[in-house]
Tab-separated table of C-alpha atoms in Angstrom:
chain	number	residue	atom	x	y	z
E	28	MET	CA	170.864	110.717	116.060
E	29	ARG	CA	168.979	107.880	114.525
E	30	PRO	CA	167.384	104.777	115.999
E	31	THR	CA	169.691	101.825	116.070
E	32	PRO	CA	168.706	98.345	114.815
E	33	ALA	CA	168.329	95.339	117.097
E	34	PHE	CA	171.225	95.121	119.491
E	35	GLY	CA	173.398	92.210	118.399
E	36	THR	CA	173.290	89.164	116.271
E	37	GLY	CA	175.417	86.855	118.359
E	38	ASP	CA	174.289	84.628	121.293
E	39	PRO	CA	170.902	86.147	122.127
E	40	SER	CA	170.981	84.845	125.732
E	41	ALA	CA	173.863	87.201	126.465
E	42	HIS	CA	172.121	90.495	125.905
E	43	THR	CA	168.531	90.466	124.695
E	44	ALA	CA	167.270	90.853	128.270
E	45	VAL	CA	169.118	94.093	128.802
E	46	PRO	CA	166.358	96.749	128.944
E	47	THR	CA	166.183	99.584	126.493
E	48	VAL	CA	164.771	103.062	126.823
E	49	THR	CA	163.087	105.235	124.169
E	50	LEU	CA	164.177	108.839	124.138
E	51	HIS	CA	161.696	111.670	123.462
E	52	ASN	CA	162.880	111.829	119.820
E	53	GLY	CA	162.103	108.132	119.278
E	54	VAL	CA	165.689	106.862	119.475
E	55	VAL	CA	165.951	103.535	121.263
E	56	MET	CA	169.034	102.969	123.357
E	57	PRO	CA	170.211	100.315	125.877
E	58	ALA	CA	169.668	101.407	129.459
E	59	LEU	CA	172.917	99.868	130.689
E	60	GLY	CA	176.314	100.543	129.155
E	61	LEU	CA	180.059	100.684	129.735
E	62	GLY	CA	181.605	103.922	130.903
E	63	VAL	CA	185.273	104.689	130.152
E	64	PHE	CA	185.865	107.856	132.184
E	65	GLN	CA	189.395	107.682	133.554
E	66	SER	CA	190.028	104.363	131.771
E	67	ALA	CA	193.634	104.509	130.644
E	68	PRO	CA	193.911	104.388	126.827
E	69	GLU	CA	196.021	101.215	126.978
E	70	GLU	CA	193.187	99.494	128.976
E	71	THR	CA	190.227	100.938	127.158
E	72	THR	CA	190.379	98.873	123.967
E	73	ALA	CA	190.372	95.553	125.877
E	74	ALA	CA	187.602	96.701	128.240
E	75	VAL	CA	185.314	97.756	125.331
E	76	GLU	CA	186.010	94.561	123.401
E	77	THR	CA	185.270	92.426	126.518
E	78	ALA	CA	182.092	94.318	127.320
E	79	LEU	CA	180.671	94.019	123.813
E	80	GLN	CA	181.537	90.283	123.614
E	81	LEU	CA	179.724	89.801	126.926
E	82	GLY	CA	176.601	91.524	125.648
E	83	TYR	CA	176.907	95.255	126.331
E	84	ARG	CA	175.594	97.355	123.447
E	85	LEU	CA	176.213	100.863	124.798
E	86	VAL	CA	179.562	102.568	125.252
E	87	ASP	CA	179.932	106.054	126.757
E	88	THR	CA	183.008	108.158	126.138
E	89	ALA	CA	183.933	111.824	125.612
E	90	ALA	CA	186.400	113.987	123.768
E	91	ALA	CA	187.869	115.106	127.072
E	92	TYR	CA	188.502	111.476	128.208
E	93	GLY	CA	191.248	111.124	125.585
E	94	ASN	CA	190.267	107.526	124.676
E	95	GLU	CA	187.773	107.803	121.830
E	96	ARG	CA	190.287	106.232	119.482
E	97	GLU	CA	190.732	103.226	121.771
E	98	VAL	CA	186.953	102.867	122.180
E	99	GLY	CA	186.608	102.662	118.382
E	100	GLU	CA	189.350	100.021	118.203
E	101	GLY	CA	187.602	97.970	120.876
E	102	ILE	CA	184.354	98.091	118.931
E	103	ARG	CA	186.123	96.885	115.768
E	104	ARG	CA	187.884	94.100	117.622
E	105	SER	CA	184.557	92.897	119.065
E	106	GLY	CA	183.539	91.777	115.603
E	107	LEU	CA	180.116	93.421	115.950
E	108	ASP	CA	178.575	95.393	113.155
E	109	ARG	CA	178.580	99.119	113.739
E	110	SER	CA	174.785	99.168	113.812
E	111	GLU	CA	174.788	96.886	116.854
E	112	VAL	CA	176.635	99.292	119.125
E	113	PHE	CA	175.136	102.501	120.532
E	114	ILE	CA	178.009	104.999	120.828
E	115	GLU	CA	177.636	108.151	122.896
E	116	THR	CA	180.313	110.821	123.286
E	117	LYS	CA	180.543	114.448	124.374
E	118	VAL	CA	181.625	117.781	123.004
E	119	TRP	CA	184.071	119.634	125.232
E	120	VAL	CA	183.480	123.205	126.322
E	121	SER	CA	186.288	124.656	124.179
E	122	ASP	CA	184.441	123.359	121.077
E	123	TYR	CA	181.122	125.055	121.809
E	124	GLY	CA	179.566	127.098	119.018
E	125	TYR	CA	177.730	126.062	115.823
E	126	GLU	CA	180.679	125.533	113.492
E	127	GLU	CA	182.921	124.411	116.364
E	128	THR	CA	180.453	121.740	117.367
E	129	LEU	CA	180.149	120.453	113.815
E	130	HIS	CA	183.921	120.184	113.768
E	131	ALA	CA	183.876	118.447	117.156
E	132	PHE	CA	181.582	115.845	115.684
E	133	ASP	CA	184.081	115.263	112.884
E	134	LYS	CA	186.916	114.946	115.369
E	135	ALA	CA	185.008	112.447	117.490
E	136	ALA	CA	183.811	110.377	114.541
E	137	GLY	CA	187.321	110.355	113.097
E	138	LYS	CA	188.865	109.084	116.329
E	139	LEU	CA	186.111	106.490	116.800
E	140	GLY	CA	186.431	105.416	113.152
E	141	VAL	CA	182.699	105.757	112.474
E	142	GLU	CA	180.484	107.938	110.298
E	143	GLN	CA	177.564	108.136	112.761
E	144	LEU	CA	177.231	108.900	116.431
E	145	ASP	CA	174.126	107.677	118.198
E	146	LEU	CA	174.187	110.292	120.950
E	147	LEU	CA	176.277	113.467	121.097
E	148	MET	CA	176.134	115.365	124.374
E	149	ALA	CA	177.442	118.753	125.495
E	150	GLN	CA	179.698	118.507	128.495
E	151	ALA	CA	178.816	121.073	131.189
E	152	PRO	CA	175.971	122.404	129.029
E	153	ASP	CA	173.880	125.576	129.223
E	154	VAL	CA	171.370	125.084	126.452
E	155	ALA	CA	168.046	126.399	125.185
E	156	VAL	CA	167.101	123.200	123.333
E	157	VAL	CA	165.642	120.432	125.481
E	158	PRO	CA	168.150	117.545	125.418
E	159	ALA	CA	167.235	113.891	125.120
E	160	VAL	CA	169.564	112.751	127.892
E	161	ASN	CA	170.973	114.499	130.955
E	162	GLN	CA	173.967	112.669	132.348
E	163	ILE	CA	174.603	113.554	136.013
E	164	GLU	CA	176.392	112.243	139.055
E	165	LEU	CA	173.851	109.892	140.666
E	166	HIS	CA	174.333	107.091	143.188
E	167	PRO	CA	172.619	106.154	146.447
E	168	TYR	CA	174.488	108.868	148.394
E	169	PHE	CA	173.627	111.572	145.852
E	170	THR	CA	170.321	111.094	144.019
E	171	GLN	CA	169.515	114.675	142.937
E	172	PRO	CA	165.726	114.243	143.199
E	173	ASP	CA	165.003	117.794	142.012
E	174	VAL	CA	167.064	117.317	138.873
E	175	GLN	CA	165.438	113.905	138.209
E	176	ALA	CA	161.995	115.488	138.636
E	177	ALA	CA	162.842	118.251	136.169
E	178	ASN	CA	164.138	115.734	133.728
E	179	ALA	CA	160.970	113.690	133.997
E	180	GLU	CA	158.788	116.733	133.501
E	181	LEU	CA	160.608	117.526	130.245
E	182	ASP	CA	160.780	113.910	129.117
E	183	ILE	CA	164.557	113.856	129.431
E	184	LEU	CA	166.245	110.567	130.274
E	185	THR	CA	168.352	110.685	133.406
E	186	GLN	CA	171.673	108.886	132.899
E	187	ALA	CA	173.844	108.202	135.926
E	188	TRP	CA	177.585	108.648	135.849
E	189	SER	CA	179.261	107.122	138.923
E	190	PRO	CA	176.152	104.941	139.227
E	191	ILE	CA	177.777	102.572	141.759
E	192	GLY	CA	179.398	105.362	143.737
E	193	GLY	CA	182.923	105.066	142.376
E	194	ILE	CA	183.377	108.783	142.805
E	195	THR	CA	182.933	108.281	146.553
E	196	PHE	CA	186.178	106.395	146.859
E	197	TYR	CA	188.196	107.410	143.820
E	198	PRO	CA	191.354	109.349	144.859
E	199	GLY	CA	191.729	112.977	143.942
E	200	TRP	CA	188.180	114.257	144.164
E	201	GLY	CA	188.114	115.600	147.675
E	202	ASP	CA	188.246	114.642	151.345
E	203	GLN	CA	185.874	113.247	153.963
E	204	ARG	CA	184.032	110.932	151.604
E	205	VAL	CA	182.555	107.582	152.535
E	206	SER	CA	182.382	104.764	150.009
E	207	VAL	CA	178.840	103.838	149.095
E	208	MET	CA	180.118	100.321	148.417
E	209	ASP	CA	180.557	99.814	152.166
E	210	ASP	CA	177.038	100.938	153.079
E	211	SER	CA	175.351	98.463	155.402
E	212	VAL	CA	171.957	98.702	153.652
E	213	LEU	CA	173.484	97.826	150.282
E	214	ARG	CA	175.495	95.006	151.809
E	215	ASP	CA	172.376	93.632	153.506
E	216	LEU	CA	170.444	93.708	150.193
E	217	ALA	CA	173.387	92.114	148.401
E	218	ARG	CA	173.403	89.207	150.840
E	219	SER	CA	169.617	88.784	150.518
E	220	HIS	CA	169.805	88.512	146.749
E	221	ASP	CA	173.220	86.804	146.544
E	222	ARG	CA	174.604	89.727	144.592
E	223	THR	CA	177.252	92.346	144.966
E	224	PRO	CA	176.506	95.881	146.237
E	225	ALA	CA	177.323	97.164	142.733
E	226	GLN	CA	174.735	94.871	141.186
E	227	ILE	CA	172.153	96.031	143.707
E	228	MET	CA	172.779	99.652	142.790
E	229	LEU	CA	172.656	99.018	139.079
E	230	ARG	CA	169.343	97.121	139.473
E	231	TRP	CA	168.024	100.078	141.500
E	232	HIS	CA	168.856	102.470	138.666
E	233	LEU	CA	167.151	100.322	136.039
E	234	GLN	CA	164.030	99.825	138.122
E	235	ARG	CA	163.808	103.553	138.713
E	236	GLY	CA	163.855	104.128	134.937
E	237	ARG	CA	167.349	105.483	134.622
E	238	SER	CA	170.258	104.677	132.366
E	239	ALA	CA	173.563	103.725	134.005
E	240	ILE	CA	177.112	103.579	132.629
E	241	PRO	CA	179.360	101.830	135.207
E	242	LYS	CA	183.062	102.070	134.474
E	243	SER	CA	185.451	99.154	134.813
E	244	THR	CA	188.450	97.673	133.037
E	245	ASN	CA	188.281	94.469	135.094
E	246	PRO	CA	186.697	91.659	132.975
E	247	LYS	CA	185.085	90.044	136.041
E	248	ARG	CA	183.479	93.293	137.185
E	249	ILE	CA	182.438	94.187	133.616
E	250	ALA	CA	180.561	90.832	133.531
E	251	GLN	CA	179.073	91.303	137.009
E	252	ASN	CA	177.777	94.783	136.134
E	253	LEU	CA	175.828	93.279	133.252
E	254	ALA	CA	174.344	90.460	135.249
E	255	VAL	CA	171.503	92.498	136.757
E	256	VAL	CA	168.572	91.591	134.582
E	257	ASP	CA	167.592	88.280	136.180
E	258	PHE	CA	166.441	89.540	139.563
E	259	ALA	CA	164.316	92.370	140.925
E	260	LEU	CA	164.215	94.558	144.012
E	261	ALA	CA	160.961	94.892	145.896
E	262	ASP	CA	159.369	98.289	146.352
E	263	ASP	CA	160.476	98.487	149.974
E	264	GLU	CA	164.035	97.647	148.993
E	265	LEU	CA	164.042	100.361	146.385
E	266	ALA	CA	162.794	102.782	149.050
E	267	ARG	CA	165.581	101.761	151.428
E	268	ILE	CA	168.168	102.677	148.796
E	269	ASP	CA	166.364	105.953	147.995
E	270	ALA	CA	166.581	106.854	151.666
E	271	LEU	CA	170.388	106.671	151.654
E	272	ASP	CA	170.676	110.013	149.872
E	273	ARG	CA	172.974	112.441	151.725
E	274	GLY	CA	172.544	115.303	149.296
E	275	VAL	CA	176.321	115.762	149.134
E	276	ARG	CA	178.075	115.901	145.780
E	277	ASN	CA	181.316	113.944	145.528
E	278	GLY	CA	182.340	114.817	141.953
E	279	PRO	CA	182.919	118.278	140.436
E	280	ASP	CA	180.077	120.799	140.738
E	281	PRO	CA	178.871	121.730	137.191
E	282	ASP	CA	177.705	125.080	138.474
E	283	ILE	CA	181.266	126.106	139.400
E	284	PRO	CA	183.209	127.397	136.344
E	285	ARG	CA	186.628	125.899	135.816
E	286	HIS	CA	187.923	128.244	133.196
E	287	ARG	CA	191.453	126.815	132.907
E	288	LEU	CA	190.012	123.316	132.412
E	289	PHE	CA	187.358	124.586	130.011
E	290	GLU	CA	190.033	126.112	127.789
E	291	ARG	CA	191.598	122.700	127.133
E	292	VAL	CA	191.957	122.167	123.395
E	293	ILE	CA	190.706	118.804	122.067
E	294	PRO	CA	193.233	117.347	119.546
E	295	GLU	CA	192.261	116.739	115.923
E	296	ALA	CA	191.366	113.283	114.798
């Protein structure tokens, strides 16, 4: 990884207020980005292009998502210079190992159409080297305070996937879940600030020092998810959201091996 230059040379009002975070190795990255997990390939290019034109400068993808090629095309269509976009992707489990990981980098870079990746993560990792970023399920109903504390102690940035609780209502991940979007506390705060519940959650993440990568292919929601830098939550409001934690995971448990899934072979570039 290397530090990226200033994020963007277009209309500065669109994106300069988006906060950045500095990783323990000195790399500077935007705190808010676009996630593309379960974005269909045919929708991914347009979503990435739209996001970057609106002012996003971070895109999160993964080899296992099957849409790295479309992410790269969206970046090219945006008209931005490569140095203006922070790209993060992930090595799948079947590509673990020294030589295998080097080859996984080549596969990812080839699909994305770039020579450099700003952040390369190991999916479902078990590592001896302290990472710069730990991406975990994190939303108001599942805040993982112990993991966050461990990350902070080791100077690891906590990055939230499912930051607005999408996993709590997305079909196919289990039963007896309640959508965080419908929570009365979040709706009350949204009314108070004339915002959406999603915007309240994203602002909560940023003020708590985390990175968040909300996923959407809807242009209106992509824009709304970025419009969270011009208001602030009070300390008591942050505490009200913190108190919503139920300690119940909604997505897959990383401590449970899924050998058949882990054996999936990632195609060549």
